CSV table of C-alpha atoms in Angstrom, one decimal:
chain,number,residue,atom,x,y,z
A,1,UNK,CA,-86.9,-137.7,-15.2
A,2,UNK,CA,-87.3,-141.2,-14.9
A,3,UNK,CA,-83.4,-142.6,-13.2
A,4,UNK,CA,-82.5,-145.1,-15.8
A,5,UNK,CA,-79.8,-143.8,-17.2
A,6,UNK,CA,-78.4,-145.0,-13.5
A,7,UNK,CA,-78.2,-148.4,-14.6
A,8,UNK,CA,-74.9,-150.1,-13.8
A,9,UNK,CA,-73.6,-150.8,-17.4
A,10,UNK,CA,-74.9,-150.8,-21.2
A,11,UNK,CA,-74.1,-153.3,-23.8
A,12,UNK,CA,-72.9,-152.0,-27.1
A,13,UNK,CA,-73.1,-153.0,-30.6
A,14,UNK,CA,-72.9,-151.6,-33.8
A,15,UNK,CA,-76.3,-151.5,-35.9
A,16,UNK,CA,-77.2,-151.0,-39.2
A,17,UNK,CA,-78.1,-146.8,-39.9
A,18,UNK,CA,-79.8,-144.5,-37.3
A,19,UNK,CA,-82.6,-141.7,-38.6
A,20,UNK,CA,-81.2,-138.4,-38.9
A,21,UNK,CA,-83.7,-134.8,-39.1
A,22,UNK,CA,-83.7,-132.2,-40.1
A,23,UNK,CA,-83.3,-131.0,-36.4
A,24,UNK,CA,-79.6,-132.2,-37.1
A,25,UNK,CA,-79.1,-130.2,-39.9
A,26,UNK,CA,-80.2,-127.1,-38.3
A,27,UNK,CA,-77.7,-128.2,-35.1
A,28,UNK,CA,-74.5,-128.7,-36.5
A,29,UNK,CA,-75.3,-125.8,-39.1
A,30,UNK,CA,-75.6,-122.7,-36.9
A,31,UNK,CA,-73.5,-120.6,-35.1
A,32,UNK,CA,-73.1,-117.9,-33.2
A,33,UNK,CA,-71.1,-114.5,-32.6
A,34,UNK,CA,-68.6,-115.9,-30.4
A,35,UNK,CA,-65.0,-114.0,-30.1
A,36,UNK,CA,-63.0,-111.3,-28.6
A,37,UNK,CA,-65.2,-108.6,-26.9
A,38,UNK,CA,-64.5,-106.0,-29.7
A,39,UNK,CA,-65.6,-107.8,-32.6
A,40,UNK,CA,-68.7,-109.2,-30.4
A,41,UNK,CA,-69.4,-104.7,-29.8
A,42,UNK,CA,-69.3,-104.8,-33.4
A,43,UNK,CA,-71.6,-107.1,-34.7
A,44,UNK,CA,-69.0,-109.1,-36.1
A,45,UNK,CA,-68.7,-106.8,-39.0
A,46,UNK,CA,-65.1,-107.2,-39.7
A,47,UNK,CA,-64.5,-108.3,-43.1
A,48,UNK,CA,-63.3,-105.3,-44.3
A,49,UNK,CA,-61.2,-104.4,-41.4
A,50,UNK,CA,-58.8,-107.2,-39.5
A,51,UNK,CA,-56.7,-105.9,-36.9
A,52,UNK,CA,-58.2,-108.0,-34.6
A,53,UNK,CA,-57.8,-111.9,-33.6
A,54,UNK,CA,-61.3,-112.8,-34.1
A,55,UNK,CA,-61.6,-111.0,-37.8
A,56,UNK,CA,-59.1,-113.7,-38.5
A,57,UNK,CA,-61.7,-116.3,-38.3
A,58,UNK,CA,-64.0,-114.3,-41.2
A,59,UNK,CA,-61.6,-113.0,-43.4
A,60,UNK,CA,-57.7,-114.9,-43.5
A,61,UNK,CA,-56.4,-111.6,-44.6
A,62,UNK,CA,-57.3,-109.3,-41.0
A,63,UNK,CA,-54.1,-110.8,-40.1
A,64,UNK,CA,-51.5,-109.1,-42.6
A,65,UNK,CA,-53.7,-105.3,-41.0
A,66,UNK,CA,-51.3,-106.2,-37.9
A,67,UNK,CA,-48.7,-103.9,-37.2
A,68,UNK,CA,-47.4,-105.6,-34.9
A,69,UNK,CA,-47.4,-109.5,-33.1
A,70,UNK,CA,-50.5,-109.0,-31.3
A,71,UNK,CA,-51.7,-111.8,-28.8
A,72,UNK,CA,-55.8,-112.1,-27.1
A,73,UNK,CA,-57.8,-114.1,-24.9
A,74,UNK,CA,-61.4,-114.0,-24.2
A,75,UNK,CA,-63.9,-114.9,-21.4
A,76,UNK,CA,-67.4,-115.3,-22.3
A,77,UNK,CA,-69.8,-115.5,-20.3
A,78,UNK,CA,-73.5,-115.9,-21.4
A,79,UNK,CA,-76.9,-116.8,-20.7
A,80,UNK,CA,-80.4,-117.7,-22.0
A,81,UNK,CA,-83.6,-116.5,-21.2
A,82,UNK,CA,-85.9,-118.6,-23.4
A,83,UNK,CA,-90.4,-118.7,-23.4
A,84,UNK,CA,-91.0,-122.5,-24.4
A,85,UNK,CA,-94.8,-123.7,-25.7
A,86,UNK,CA,-95.5,-126.8,-25.6
A,87,UNK,CA,-98.8,-127.9,-26.7
A,88,UNK,CA,-100.8,-124.8,-25.2
A,89,UNK,CA,-98.6,-124.6,-22.0
A,90,UNK,CA,-95.7,-122.1,-21.0
A,91,UNK,CA,-92.7,-122.1,-19.6
A,92,UNK,CA,-89.5,-120.7,-19.1
A,93,UNK,CA,-86.1,-122.1,-18.8
A,94,UNK,CA,-82.9,-120.0,-18.2
A,95,UNK,CA,-79.5,-121.3,-18.5
A,96,UNK,CA,-76.0,-120.1,-18.4
A,97,UNK,CA,-72.1,-121.5,-19.0
A,98,UNK,CA,-68.1,-119.9,-19.1
A,99,UNK,CA,-66.5,-120.2,-22.4
A,100,UNK,CA,-63.8,-119.2,-24.2
A,101,UNK,CA,-64.5,-116.5,-26.1
A,102,UNK,CA,-61.1,-116.7,-28.2
A,103,UNK,CA,-57.7,-117.9,-27.4
A,104,UNK,CA,-55.4,-116.5,-30.4
A,105,UNK,CA,-52.0,-114.6,-31.2
A,106,UNK,CA,-50.6,-113.2,-34.4
A,107,UNK,CA,-46.7,-113.1,-35.8
A,108,UNK,CA,-45.9,-110.2,-38.0
A,109,UNK,CA,-42.6,-110.3,-40.4
A,110,UNK,CA,-41.6,-107.2,-42.0
A,111,UNK,CA,-40.1,-107.0,-45.1
A,112,UNK,CA,-36.2,-105.2,-44.7
A,113,UNK,CA,-35.8,-104.7,-48.4
A,114,UNK,CA,-37.7,-102.6,-50.6
A,115,UNK,CA,-40.1,-105.5,-51.8
A,116,UNK,CA,-43.8,-104.7,-53.6
A,117,UNK,CA,-44.7,-107.4,-50.5
A,118,UNK,CA,-44.5,-105.6,-47.1
A,119,UNK,CA,-44.7,-108.3,-44.6
A,120,UNK,CA,-46.3,-112.0,-43.9
A,121,UNK,CA,-48.2,-112.5,-40.8
A,122,UNK,CA,-48.3,-116.0,-39.3
A,123,UNK,CA,-51.9,-116.5,-37.0
A,124,UNK,CA,-53.6,-118.7,-35.2
A,125,UNK,CA,-57.7,-118.5,-33.3
A,126,UNK,CA,-59.5,-120.7,-32.0
A,127,UNK,CA,-63.0,-119.7,-31.6
A,128,UNK,CA,-66.3,-122.0,-30.4
A,129,UNK,CA,-69.1,-121.3,-32.8
A,130,UNK,CA,-72.1,-122.7,-30.6
A,131,UNK,CA,-72.6,-123.4,-26.9
A,132,UNK,CA,-75.3,-126.6,-26.4
A,133,UNK,CA,-75.7,-126.4,-23.1
A,134,UNK,CA,-79.4,-125.9,-22.2
A,135,UNK,CA,-82.2,-127.5,-20.5
A,136,UNK,CA,-85.7,-127.1,-20.1
A,137,UNK,CA,-88.8,-128.7,-19.7
A,138,UNK,CA,-92.6,-127.7,-21.0
A,139,UNK,CA,-96.3,-129.3,-20.5
A,140,UNK,CA,-99.6,-129.1,-22.5
A,141,UNK,CA,-102.3,-130.7,-23.3
A,142,UNK,CA,-102.7,-132.5,-27.6
A,143,UNK,CA,-105.2,-134.6,-29.1
A,144,UNK,CA,-102.2,-136.0,-29.9
A,145,UNK,CA,-100.4,-139.3,-28.8
A,146,UNK,CA,-97.3,-140.6,-29.1
A,147,UNK,CA,-98.0,-143.7,-30.3
A,148,UNK,CA,-98.7,-142.5,-33.5
A,149,UNK,CA,-94.4,-142.2,-33.9
A,150,UNK,CA,-94.7,-146.3,-32.8
A,151,UNK,CA,-97.3,-146.9,-35.3
A,152,UNK,CA,-95.2,-144.9,-38.1
A,153,UNK,CA,-92.5,-146.9,-37.7
A,154,UNK,CA,-94.3,-150.6,-36.3
A,155,UNK,CA,-96.3,-150.9,-40.3
A,156,UNK,CA,-95.0,-153.4,-42.0
A,157,UNK,CA,-92.7,-154.8,-40.0
A,158,UNK,CA,-93.4,-158.5,-39.4
A,159,UNK,CA,-94.8,-159.9,-36.7
A,160,UNK,CA,-92.2,-162.0,-36.2
A,161,UNK,CA,-89.8,-160.3,-36.2
A,162,UNK,CA,-90.8,-158.1,-32.8
A,163,UNK,CA,-91.5,-161.7,-31.0
A,164,UNK,CA,-88.9,-162.8,-28.4
A,165,UNK,CA,-88.4,-166.9,-29.0
A,166,UNK,CA,-87.4,-168.9,-26.1
A,167,UNK,CA,-84.2,-167.5,-24.2
A,168,UNK,CA,-84.1,-164.7,-25.8
A,169,UNK,CA,-84.1,-161.6,-23.8
A,170,UNK,CA,-85.1,-158.0,-24.9
A,171,UNK,CA,-81.9,-156.8,-25.0
A,172,UNK,CA,-81.3,-159.9,-27.5
A,173,UNK,CA,-83.5,-159.3,-30.0
A,174,UNK,CA,-83.6,-155.2,-29.3
A,175,UNK,CA,-79.7,-155.8,-30.4
A,176,UNK,CA,-80.5,-157.9,-33.4
A,177,UNK,CA,-82.9,-156.2,-34.9
A,178,UNK,CA,-80.4,-153.1,-34.4
A,179,UNK,CA,-77.8,-154.8,-36.9
A,180,UNK,CA,-79.7,-156.3,-39.2
A,181,UNK,CA,-82.5,-154.0,-39.8
A,182,UNK,CA,-82.0,-150.5,-37.8
A,183,UNK,CA,-83.6,-147.9,-35.9
A,184,UNK,CA,-86.8,-148.2,-37.4
A,185,UNK,CA,-87.1,-151.7,-36.7
A,186,UNK,CA,-86.5,-151.0,-32.8
A,187,UNK,CA,-88.9,-148.5,-32.2
A,188,UNK,CA,-91.6,-150.8,-33.9
A,189,UNK,CA,-90.4,-153.5,-31.2
A,190,UNK,CA,-90.3,-150.8,-28.3
A,191,UNK,CA,-93.9,-149.9,-29.0
A,192,UNK,CA,-95.0,-154.0,-29.6
A,193,UNK,CA,-93.1,-155.0,-26.3
A,194,UNK,CA,-94.5,-152.1,-24.5
A,195,UNK,CA,-97.9,-152.4,-25.0
A,196,UNK,CA,-98.4,-148.8,-27.1
A,197,UNK,CA,-99.0,-151.1,-30.0
A,198,UNK,CA,-100.4,-154.3,-31.0
A,199,UNK,CA,-100.7,-156.3,-34.5
A,200,UNK,CA,-104.2,-156.3,-36.5
A,201,UNK,CA,-103.7,-159.9,-36.6
A,202,UNK,CA,-101.7,-162.7,-34.2
A,203,UNK,CA,-99.9,-164.3,-36.8
A,204,UNK,CA,-96.2,-164.6,-38.3
A,205,UNK,CA,-96.5,-162.3,-41.0
A,206,UNK,CA,-98.7,-159.8,-40.0
A,207,UNK,CA,-97.6,-156.2,-40.5
A,208,UNK,CA,-99.8,-154.4,-39.7
A,209,UNK,CA,-100.9,-152.5,-36.3
A,210,UNK,CA,-103.1,-150.8,-34.3
A,211,UNK,CA,-102.9,-148.9,-30.9
A,212,UNK,CA,-103.8,-149.9,-27.5
A,213,UNK,CA,-104.7,-146.0,-26.8
A,214,UNK,CA,-107.6,-144.8,-27.9
A,215,UNK,CA,-107.9,-141.3,-28.8
A,216,UNK,CA,-108.6,-138.2,-26.9
A,217,UNK,CA,-106.6,-135.8,-24.7
A,218,UNK,CA,-103.6,-136.4,-23.4
A,219,UNK,CA,-101.5,-134.7,-20.7
A,220,UNK,CA,-97.8,-134.6,-22.3
A,221,UNK,CA,-94.2,-133.3,-20.7
A,222,UNK,CA,-90.8,-132.9,-22.9
A,223,UNK,CA,-87.9,-132.8,-20.9
A,224,UNK,CA,-84.7,-131.7,-22.9
A,225,UNK,CA,-81.0,-131.3,-21.6
A,226,UNK,CA,-78.1,-131.0,-23.6
A,227,UNK,CA,-74.1,-130.1,-23.4
A,228,UNK,CA,-71.7,-129.8,-26.1
A,229,UNK,CA,-69.7,-127.7,-28.3
A,230,UNK,CA,-68.8,-126.5,-31.5
A,231,UNK,CA,-65.0,-125.1,-32.4
A,232,UNK,CA,-63.5,-123.4,-35.0
A,233,UNK,CA,-59.7,-123.6,-35.4
A,234,UNK,CA,-58.2,-121.0,-37.6
A,235,UNK,CA,-54.2,-121.6,-39.1
A,236,UNK,CA,-53.9,-118.6,-40.6
A,237,UNK,CA,-51.2,-117.0,-43.4
A,238,UNK,CA,-51.4,-113.5,-44.8
A,239,UNK,CA,-49.4,-111.2,-46.7
A,240,UNK,CA,-49.3,-107.7,-47.8
A,241,UNK,CA,-49.0,-106.5,-51.1
A,242,UNK,CA,-47.4,-102.2,-51.5
A,243,UNK,CA,-50.4,-100.0,-49.3
A,244,UNK,CA,-53.2,-102.0,-50.2
A,245,UNK,CA,-53.6,-104.7,-50.4
A,246,UNK,CA,-53.9,-107.9,-48.0
A,247,UNK,CA,-54.4,-111.4,-48.6
A,248,UNK,CA,-54.2,-114.3,-47.0
A,249,UNK,CA,-55.5,-118.0,-46.3
A,250,UNK,CA,-57.0,-119.8,-43.1
A,251,UNK,CA,-57.4,-123.4,-43.0
A,252,UNK,CA,-60.0,-124.9,-40.8
A,253,UNK,CA,-60.2,-127.1,-37.9
A,254,UNK,CA,-63.2,-128.2,-36.6
A,255,UNK,CA,-65.4,-129.9,-33.7
A,256,UNK,CA,-68.9,-131.0,-32.5
A,257,UNK,CA,-69.3,-132.8,-29.1
A,258,UNK,CA,-72.9,-132.9,-28.4
A,259,UNK,CA,-75.2,-135.2,-26.0
A,260,UNK,CA,-79.4,-134.8,-24.7
A,261,UNK,CA,-81.1,-136.8,-22.8
A,262,UNK,CA,-84.8,-136.5,-23.6
A,263,UNK,CA,-87.9,-138.0,-22.0
A,264,UNK,CA,-91.6,-137.6,-23.0
A,265,UNK,CA,-94.6,-138.3,-21.0
A,266,UNK,CA,-97.5,-138.9,-21.8
A,267,UNK,CA,-100.5,-139.3,-19.1
A,268,UNK,CA,-104.4,-140.4,-20.2
A,269,UNK,CA,-108.0,-141.6,-19.0
A,270,UNK,CA,-109.2,-141.6,-22.3
A,271,UNK,CA,-112.7,-144.0,-22.8
A,272,UNK,CA,-111.2,-147.8,-23.6
A,273,UNK,CA,-107.5,-146.7,-23.2
A,274,UNK,CA,-106.1,-149.9,-22.1
A,275,UNK,CA,-102.6,-148.1,-21.7
A,276,UNK,CA,-103.0,-144.8,-19.7
A,277,UNK,CA,-98.9,-143.9,-18.9
A,278,UNK,CA,-95.9,-143.7,-21.5
A,279,UNK,CA,-92.4,-142.7,-20.4
A,280,UNK,CA,-90.6,-142.5,-23.6
A,281,UNK,CA,-86.5,-141.6,-23.0
A,282,UNK,CA,-83.4,-141.0,-25.6
A,283,UNK,CA,-80.3,-140.0,-25.3
A,284,UNK,CA,-77.9,-139.2,-28.2
A,285,UNK,CA,-74.0,-138.6,-28.4
A,286,UNK,CA,-72.1,-136.8,-31.0
A,287,UNK,CA,-68.8,-136.1,-31.8
A,288,UNK,CA,-67.8,-135.1,-35.3
A,289,UNK,CA,-64.1,-133.1,-36.6
A,290,UNK,CA,-64.1,-131.3,-40.1
A,291,UNK,CA,-62.3,-129.7,-42.2
A,292,UNK,CA,-62.0,-126.0,-44.3
A,293,UNK,CA,-60.1,-123.6,-45.6
A,294,UNK,CA,-61.2,-119.7,-46.0
A,295,UNK,CA,-59.2,-117.5,-48.8
A,296,UNK,CA,-59.6,-113.7,-48.0
A,297,UNK,CA,-59.0,-110.1,-49.0
A,298,UNK,CA,-58.9,-106.7,-48.1
A,299,UNK,CA,-58.4,-103.9,-50.7
A,300,UNK,CA,-57.1,-100.5,-49.6
A,301,UNK,CA,-58.5,-97.4,-52.1
A,302,UNK,CA,-57.1,-94.5,-50.2
A,303,UNK,CA,-56.3,-94.3,-46.2
A,304,UNK,CA,-60.2,-93.9,-45.2
A,305,UNK,CA,-61.9,-96.7,-47.1
A,306,UNK,CA,-61.6,-100.4,-47.1
A,307,UNK,CA,-63.7,-103.2,-49.0
A,308,UNK,CA,-63.3,-107.2,-48.6
A,309,UNK,CA,-64.3,-110.1,-49.9
A,310,UNK,CA,-64.1,-114.0,-48.4
A,311,UNK,CA,-64.8,-117.0,-49.3
A,312,UNK,CA,-65.7,-119.8,-46.7
A,313,UNK,CA,-65.3,-123.5,-48.5
A,314,UNK,CA,-67.5,-126.0,-47.9
A,315,UNK,CA,-67.4,-127.7,-44.4
A,316,UNK,CA,-66.5,-131.4,-44.5
A,317,UNK,CA,-67.8,-133.7,-41.5
A,318,UNK,CA,-67.1,-137.0,-40.2
A,319,UNK,CA,-69.5,-138.0,-37.5
A,320,UNK,CA,-69.9,-140.7,-34.9
A,321,UNK,CA,-73.2,-141.0,-32.9
A,322,UNK,CA,-74.4,-143.5,-30.3
A,323,UNK,CA,-77.9,-143.7,-29.0
A,324,UNK,CA,-80.0,-145.7,-26.0
A,325,UNK,CA,-83.4,-145.8,-25.8
A,326,UNK,CA,-86.1,-147.0,-22.8
A,327,UNK,CA,-90.0,-147.0,-22.8
A,328,UNK,CA,-92.3,-147.7,-20.0
A,329,UNK,CA,-96.4,-148.0,-19.6
A,330,UNK,CA,-98.5,-148.7,-16.7
A,331,UNK,CA,-101.2,-150.8,-19.4
A,332,UNK,CA,-104.5,-153.2,-18.1
A,333,UNK,CA,-103.1,-156.1,-20.0
A,334,UNK,CA,-99.7,-155.3,-17.4
A,335,UNK,CA,-99.3,-153.1,-14.6
A,336,UNK,CA,-96.1,-151.8,-15.5
A,337,UNK,CA,-94.1,-152.5,-18.2
A,338,UNK,CA,-90.0,-151.2,-18.6
A,339,UNK,CA,-88.6,-152.0,-22.1
A,340,UNK,CA,-84.8,-151.1,-21.3
A,341,UNK,CA,-82.8,-152.8,-23.5
A,342,UNK,CA,-79.4,-151.2,-21.8
A,343,UNK,CA,-78.2,-151.0,-24.8
A,344,UNK,CA,-75.7,-148.3,-26.6
A,345,UNK,CA,-76.4,-147.5,-30.1
A,346,UNK,CA,-73.3,-147.5,-32.3
A,347,UNK,CA,-74.1,-146.4,-35.5
A,348,UNK,CA,-71.0,-146.0,-38.5
A,349,UNK,CA,-69.4,-142.9,-39.1
A,350,UNK,CA,-71.0,-141.0,-42.0
A,351,UNK,CA,-70.1,-137.2,-43.7
A,352,UNK,CA,-71.9,-134.7,-43.4
A,353,UNK,CA,-71.5,-131.5,-45.6
A,354,UNK,CA,-71.9,-127.7,-44.6
A,355,UNK,CA,-72.5,-125.5,-48.0
A,356,UNK,CA,-69.8,-122.5,-48.6
A,357,UNK,CA,-69.9,-119.2,-47.7
A,358,UNK,CA,-69.7,-116.1,-49.4
A,359,UNK,CA,-68.7,-112.9,-47.4
A,360,UNK,CA,-68.4,-108.8,-48.3
A,361,UNK,CA,-67.2,-106.2,-46.5
A,362,UNK,CA,-67.2,-101.8,-46.7
A,363,UNK,CA,-65.5,-100.1,-44.1
A,364,UNK,CA,-64.6,-96.4,-43.9
A,365,UNK,CA,-62.3,-94.5,-41.1
A,366,UNK,CA,-62.1,-91.7,-40.2
A,367,UNK,CA,-58.6,-90.9,-39.0
A,368,UNK,CA,-58.7,-92.2,-35.5
A,369,UNK,CA,-61.4,-91.2,-34.7
A,370,UNK,CA,-63.4,-93.9,-35.7
A,371,UNK,CA,-64.8,-96.3,-38.2
A,372,UNK,CA,-67.9,-97.8,-39.1
A,373,UNK,CA,-68.1,-101.3,-41.1
A,374,UNK,CA,-70.4,-103.2,-42.7
A,375,UNK,CA,-71.0,-106.7,-43.9
A,376,UNK,CA,-73.6,-108.7,-46.2
A,377,UNK,CA,-73.4,-113.1,-46.4
A,378,UNK,CA,-75.0,-115.3,-48.5
A,379,UNK,CA,-74.9,-119.4,-47.7
A,380,UNK,CA,-77.0,-121.8,-49.0
A,381,UNK,CA,-78.8,-124.2,-46.6
A,382,UNK,CA,-80.8,-126.1,-48.5
A,383,UNK,CA,-76.9,-127.5,-50.6
A,384,UNK,CA,-76.5,-129.5,-46.4
A,385,UNK,CA,-75.7,-133.1,-47.5
A,386,UNK,CA,-75.8,-136.0,-45.5
A,387,UNK,CA,-73.2,-139.3,-47.1
A,388,UNK,CA,-72.8,-141.7,-48.6
A,389,UNK,CA,-75.6,-140.3,-50.9
A,390,UNK,CA,-76.6,-143.8,-52.1
A,391,UNK,CA,-77.9,-144.4,-48.5
A,392,UNK,CA,-82.1,-144.4,-48.8
A,393,UNK,CA,-82.2,-142.6,-45.5
A,394,UNK,CA,-79.6,-140.0,-46.6
A,395,UNK,CA,-81.4,-139.6,-49.6
A,396,UNK,CA,-84.6,-138.9,-48.7
A,397,UNK,CA,-83.3,-136.8,-45.6
A,398,UNK,CA,-81.6,-134.9,-48.6
A,399,UNK,CA,-84.0,-134.5,-50.3
A,400,UNK,CA,-86.3,-132.7,-47.9
A,401,UNK,CA,-82.9,-129.8,-46.9
A,402,UNK,CA,-82.9,-129.1,-50.6
A,403,UNK,CA,-87.3,-128.9,-50.6
A,404,UNK,CA,-87.7,-127.6,-47.3
A,405,UNK,CA,-84.4,-125.1,-46.1
A,406,UNK,CA,-82.9,-122.1,-48.1
A,407,UNK,CA,-80.3,-119.7,-49.2
A,408,UNK,CA,-79.8,-117.3,-45.8
A,409,UNK,CA,-78.5,-113.5,-45.7
A,410,UNK,CA,-76.6,-111.8,-43.1
A,411,UNK,CA,-76.1,-108.0,-42.6
A,412,UNK,CA,-73.8,-106.9,-40.0
A,413,UNK,CA,-73.5,-103.0,-39.5
A,414,UNK,CA,-70.4,-101.9,-36.7
A,415,UNK,CA,-69.1,-98.3,-35.5
A,416,UNK,CA,-66.5,-97.4,-32.8
A,417,UNK,CA,-65.7,-94.0,-31.7
A,418,UNK,CA,-62.1,-93.1,-29.6
A,419,UNK,CA,-61.8,-90.7,-27.3
A,420,UNK,CA,-58.1,-90.4,-26.8
A,421,UNK,CA,-57.4,-93.8,-24.8
A,422,UNK,CA,-61.3,-94.5,-24.6
A,423,UNK,CA,-62.8,-96.9,-28.0
A,424,UNK,CA,-67.3,-96.7,-27.7
A,425,UNK,CA,-68.5,-99.5,-30.2
A,426,UNK,CA,-72.2,-100.7,-30.9
A,427,UNK,CA,-73.4,-103.0,-33.7
A,428,UNK,CA,-76.9,-104.8,-35.1
A,429,UNK,CA,-77.0,-108.0,-37.4
A,430,UNK,CA,-80.1,-109.0,-38.8
A,431,UNK,CA,-80.0,-112.4,-40.7
A,432,UNK,CA,-82.5,-114.5,-42.6
A,433,UNK,CA,-84.3,-117.9,-41.2
A,434,UNK,CA,-82.6,-120.9,-42.8
A,435,UNK,CA,-86.5,-122.8,-43.4
A,436,UNK,CA,-88.3,-121.6,-46.7
A,437,UNK,CA,-92.0,-121.7,-44.3
A,438,UNK,CA,-90.4,-119.3,-42.1
A,439,UNK,CA,-92.3,-121.2,-39.2
A,440,UNK,CA,-89.2,-123.8,-38.0
A,441,UNK,CA,-87.2,-121.0,-37.2
A,442,UNK,CA,-87.9,-117.2,-37.5
A,443,UNK,CA,-85.1,-114.2,-38.3
A,444,UNK,CA,-82.6,-113.7,-36.1
A,445,UNK,CA,-82.0,-109.6,-35.2
A,446,UNK,CA,-79.1,-109.0,-32.7
A,447,UNK,CA,-77.2,-105.8,-31.1
A,448,UNK,CA,-74.4,-105.6,-29.3
A,449,UNK,CA,-72.3,-102.5,-27.5
A,450,UNK,CA,-69.0,-102.3,-26.0
A,451,UNK,CA,-66.4,-100.6,-24.3
A,452,UNK,CA,-62.5,-100.8,-24.5
A,453,UNK,CA,-59.3,-98.9,-22.7
A,454,UNK,CA,-55.7,-98.6,-24.4
A,455,UNK,CA,-53.0,-98.5,-22.0
A,456,UNK,CA,-50.8,-99.1,-24.6
A,457,UNK,CA,-48.9,-102.4,-24.5
A,458,UNK,CA,-52.4,-103.9,-23.6
A,459,UNK,CA,-56.2,-103.5,-23.7
A,460,UNK,CA,-58.3,-104.2,-22.3
A,461,UNK,CA,-62.0,-104.8,-23.3
A,462,UNK,CA,-65.6,-105.8,-22.8
A,463,UNK,CA,-68.5,-106.6,-24.7
A,464,UNK,CA,-72.1,-107.4,-24.3
A,465,UNK,CA,-74.7,-108.9,-27.4
A,466,UNK,CA,-77.8,-109.2,-27.6
A,467,UNK,CA,-79.8,-112.1,-29.8
A,468,UNK,CA,-83.3,-113.0,-30.7
A,469,UNK,CA,-85.1,-115.2,-32.8
A,470,UNK,CA,-87.8,-118.4,-32.2
A,471,UNK,CA,-87.4,-121.9,-32.9
A,472,UNK,CA,-90.3,-125.0,-33.9
A,473,UNK,CA,-89.1,-127.5,-34.2
A,474,UNK,CA,-90.4,-130.4,-33.7
A,475,UNK,CA,-90.0,-132.9,-31.1
A,476,UNK,CA,-89.9,-136.0,-33.3
A,477,UNK,CA,-89.6,-136.6,-37.3
A,478,UNK,CA,-92.1,-139.0,-37.2
A,479,UNK,CA,-95.7,-139.5,-36.5
A,480,UNK,CA,-96.1,-137.7,-33.2
A,481,UNK,CA,-95.1,-133.9,-35.0
A,482,UNK,CA,-95.9,-131.8,-32.1
A,483,UNK,CA,-93.9,-128.5,-32.2
A,484,UNK,CA,-91.4,-126.9,-29.5
A,485,UNK,CA,-91.8,-123.7,-29.8
A,486,UNK,CA,-89.1,-121.5,-28.2
A,487,UNK,CA,-88.6,-117.3,-28.0
A,488,UNK,CA,-85.2,-117.7,-27.5
A,489,UNK,CA,-83.0,-114.6,-26.1
A,490,UNK,CA,-79.6,-115.3,-26.1
A,491,UNK,CA,-77.1,-112.8,-23.9
A,492,UNK,CA,-73.3,-112.7,-24.4
A,493,UNK,CA,-71.3,-110.8,-21.9
A,494,UNK,CA,-67.3,-111.1,-23.1
A,495,UNK,CA,-63.9,-110.0,-21.4
A,496,UNK,CA,-60.7,-109.6,-23.6
A,497,UNK,CA,-57.5,-109.1,-22.6
A,498,UNK,CA,-55.2,-108.1,-25.5
A,499,UNK,CA,-51.2,-107.4,-25.6
A,500,UNK,CA,-48.3,-106.6,-27.8
A,501,UNK,CA,-45.7,-109.9,-28.4
């Protein structure tokens, strides 16, 4: 990747607007199976069980199932083994990362009188719900050129806007366009200044453009590197009524931190092409904070059978973004062109909302020898929203989300078998894909297993899970929409230490 990002300084400006995409809607709403080793080992099928620190983040009534105060801490090691297809080429990527699996505790206060309310529980739990650490490089050949990206944005903008005035620098005009016309005008400007596109007529009011790149075959490389996490902190209150009902509520704080850097490279020797090399780099930095709440209950009609139900409110986020770009070309018109404004675009805050979710579960307890548990969840991704809704770009995106995304059902099955102090666990989960076409993202399947040992006041657990699904998401949403096809295999090993307080 070009070392453009090593430049000494960038000038920061506040610009009119950034073009959010379906990729963003999907990325920030996606969650992984994370938590304690016991929770992971049983594929998270804990809606009706409780009694586990991570289960608090699933069903807030879980804290009231604890018999005494407890805490746990988990170390999570995850690794990706992905096969990446891009324009007919295949590449492999391997990424790994250590993280906190969970960190939390529950304080249980038992009633000392004859009240029907047997106990009150207070809990606190932190879990990273998604890890964005990933990097890959993919290469292939295509008949589609990146010129369509710049043409798609340029049509309709007058040539006068894209040309510098006397004593006006590239950075000056890029900043002006961002502050007054927004992201699309900046993309048109980059393409024009770097000799990717040209005006049909050399007049100030020209608003149509053609490409300096001729049709044919294109050798293309896409490089991607990302870092960041999505985390959830739950503050919990639970209670037990008599011996058959557990109730709870969570107040949740959410955090999004995401950064990526990409470079798209295109080479061609097509007859008549005046521009033969294109290097287009972008960086994005996103941070956001959000809030949600959960209401949950666990009903125990007898000693062996349990039912659970949880309502997850929508997650309301405030998100802030910054971007920077560069475009370099080799052209017969000018041997080497570098359009690197050295500008950080700082965009106004916007609101992002993930829709509510309902989870239900049933579990059967085989005395002290083991248990089996099943969960079902429903969430309608077509109701994801970017706000303010009056913003035309958000209105268009929300309409696309409503028409292209769909409700998702997920199923989890987990079991545990105890042999004296040793617990053996296993699980399975399945989740429908969130897109109606079934192509952008495939259905998710996951398997898990684990083992635990009870030392008395301390438990040590080890869990493993493996998740598989496909993604076919476009590199760009405008003009050049060729996808990167990723066959994802995510593995996770978690070690948890639990102890009484």
